[in-house]
Amino acid sequence: MITPESNSASSANCEQKGRLKTSQSFTEQWDRMKLLCVVLCGGRSSRMGTDKAELIHPTGKTFLHHAVDRAKEVSQDVYLSGYARPGATCPTIVDPVAFRGPATGIAAAVARAADEHFAGCLVTPVDMPNLTSKHLMRLRQEWLKSPGELIVAMSAEDGQLQPLVAIYPAGFADSLRALAESERRGLVSWFSTRPHRIFELSAIDCQNINTRADHETNQTSIYRAADAD
C-alpha cells in the first residue's frame, strides 16, 4: 500500500539523487576545465647577466615568487618550467633539451597537462613583472567561453602577439611537440597558421625585463605594485 508518507519519502529520495547527480556532473565539468599553470623560467638570462628569476620585484619578492603567487590565484596546480632550482616551492617540468627556447618548455608543459587530464596549460614568463593575477583570471574567463581554442595575449598598442602569455589546450600537445623538435621553433609563426583568439593587454602589462637597463632605469615607469591595475 502506498501512503502519502511513502510518496513523500520517495520524492525526497529522488530529489536527493538528482542533487547528487547534478553535483557530480558539475564536479566532472569543472575537472574537465582545470588548467595547469606553468611559470616559464628556463632561459639563460644572458642579456641580464644574472638569473632574472632572482631579480627583486617592487613588492619585495623575487620575480619568481611574484610569478608563482599570481599563478596560484588561477590554479592550485602550478609548475615551473626549465631546470631544477634548489629550494623551489613548486614542482618543475624539466626541459627535455636545455636552452632551446620557450617552445621546448611549453611543449613539455602541455604534454604534462594532457597526460594528467588537464583541459589545458596556462603559461606565463618569469620576466613580466607587471602581469598580475587579475590579468590571468580574466584570461581564464575568456578561455572558458571556448576552451578548445588557443587564446594568446597581444599588446594592444602595437598588435604584437605574446605567446608566453597564453592558454594552450591539451589537444595541441602533439603539434607543439613537433614544433619543439623542429629547427624553426618560433611560436608567433606557429600561431599565425592556426585559429586563435586574442586577449589584449597594454604594452606596460606585457613588458619583458631583459637587461640591467630595463631593471635599473624603468622601475617607476614600467613596474607596478603587484595585483594593481
XYZ file of C-alpha atoms in Angstrom, residues 77-223:
147
model
C 48.339 23.259 -9.853
C 51.409 25.413 -10.508
C 54.667 24.165 -12.010
C 57.941 25.740 -13.025
C 59.332 25.107 -16.493
C 63.032 24.959 -17.241
C 65.569 23.372 -14.943
C 65.524 22.215 -11.344
C 66.033 25.082 -8.901
C 67.300 24.486 -5.355
C 64.633 25.454 -2.842
C 61.845 25.744 -5.413
C 58.397 25.661 -3.820
C 56.743 24.198 -6.934
C 57.485 21.047 -8.909
C 59.448 21.540 -12.115
C 58.803 20.284 -15.620
C 62.390 19.978 -16.790
C 63.068 20.930 -20.403
C 63.990 17.762 -22.332
C 66.748 19.782 -24.003
C 68.080 22.805 -22.135
C 68.108 26.307 -23.602
C 66.263 25.543 -26.833
C 63.791 28.362 -26.404
C 60.333 28.697 -24.897
C 58.640 26.378 -27.400
C 60.520 23.474 -25.791
C 59.261 24.312 -22.320
C 55.724 24.993 -23.492
C 55.574 21.721 -25.420
C 56.705 19.789 -22.344
C 54.199 21.637 -20.163
C 51.250 20.999 -22.485
C 52.266 17.344 -22.782
C 52.201 17.104 -18.974
C 48.784 18.773 -18.916
C 47.463 16.265 -21.455
C 48.960 13.279 -19.609
C 47.373 14.391 -16.333
C 43.982 15.125 -17.920
C 44.018 18.892 -17.576
C 41.978 20.825 -20.105
C 44.972 22.938 -20.992
C 48.021 24.818 -19.859
C 48.249 28.499 -18.938
C 51.798 29.772 -19.345
C 53.417 32.988 -18.170
C 57.051 34.134 -18.240
C 59.006 34.918 -15.114
C 60.297 38.219 -16.551
C 56.967 40.041 -16.990
C 56.625 41.797 -13.615
C 53.554 43.914 -14.410
C 51.427 40.912 -15.246
C 49.074 40.243 -12.330
C 46.719 37.576 -11.097
C 43.814 39.767 -12.224
C 45.080 39.636 -15.796
C 45.414 35.859 -15.598
C 41.950 35.399 -14.130
C 40.465 37.474 -16.947
C 42.443 35.423 -19.458
C 40.994 32.258 -17.952
C 37.458 33.645 -18.100
C 37.894 34.448 -21.789
C 39.270 30.974 -22.452
C 36.271 29.350 -20.749
C 33.990 30.793 -23.431
C 35.571 28.382 -25.933
C 38.003 26.083 -24.087
C 39.048 24.073 -27.114
C 40.624 27.104 -28.773
C 44.013 28.703 -28.387
C 43.986 32.096 -26.717
C 47.046 34.339 -26.646
C 47.830 37.766 -25.243
C 48.511 40.663 -27.577
C 49.935 44.101 -26.906
C 47.072 46.479 -27.659
C 49.387 49.281 -28.744
C 51.420 47.500 -31.399
C 49.447 44.317 -32.082
C 52.387 42.106 -31.153
C 51.468 38.597 -30.028
C 52.757 37.460 -26.647
C 52.841 33.650 -26.939
C 54.380 33.307 -23.484
C 51.105 34.590 -22.017
C 48.602 32.161 -23.410
C 46.404 29.160 -22.783
C 47.257 26.112 -24.860
C 44.501 23.459 -24.842
C 45.776 19.943 -24.207
C 44.738 18.897 -27.708
C 47.683 20.857 -29.134
C 50.284 18.700 -27.358
C 51.360 16.786 -30.476
C 51.583 19.891 -32.639
C 53.683 21.685 -30.035
C 55.947 18.671 -29.631
C 56.584 18.693 -33.380
C 57.357 22.414 -33.206
C 59.784 21.943 -30.309
C 61.627 19.198 -32.169
C 61.961 21.237 -35.356
C 64.697 23.677 -36.312
C 62.235 26.562 -36.605
C 60.648 26.932 -33.197
C 59.070 30.372 -33.460
C 55.795 30.492 -31.566
C 54.462 33.601 -33.321
C 54.804 31.833 -36.670
C 53.136 28.760 -35.193
C 50.165 30.843 -34.052
C 49.919 32.513 -37.461
C 48.975 29.190 -39.061
C 46.286 28.283 -36.520
C 42.971 29.810 -35.468
C 43.328 31.584 -32.154
C 41.628 34.169 -30.020
C 43.224 37.347 -28.729
C 43.434 38.630 -25.163
C 44.534 42.270 -25.172
C 46.997 43.671 -22.664
C 48.568 47.098 -22.522
C 52.195 47.369 -23.569
C 53.257 48.064 -19.999
C 51.431 44.996 -18.696
C 53.294 42.689 -21.080
C 56.669 44.415 -20.823
C 59.586 41.996 -20.571
C 62.621 42.820 -18.456
C 65.632 41.624 -20.426
C 68.570 43.844 -19.470
C 70.046 45.578 -16.450
C 68.967 48.868 -18.006
C 65.368 47.658 -18.056
C 65.627 46.658 -14.435
C 67.504 49.676 -13.123
C 66.032 52.599 -15.065
C 62.424 51.607 -15.560
C 61.367 50.794 -12.025
C 58.903 53.672 -11.842
C 57.765 53.804 -15.458
C 57.432 50.070 -16.039
C 56.856 48.313 -12.725
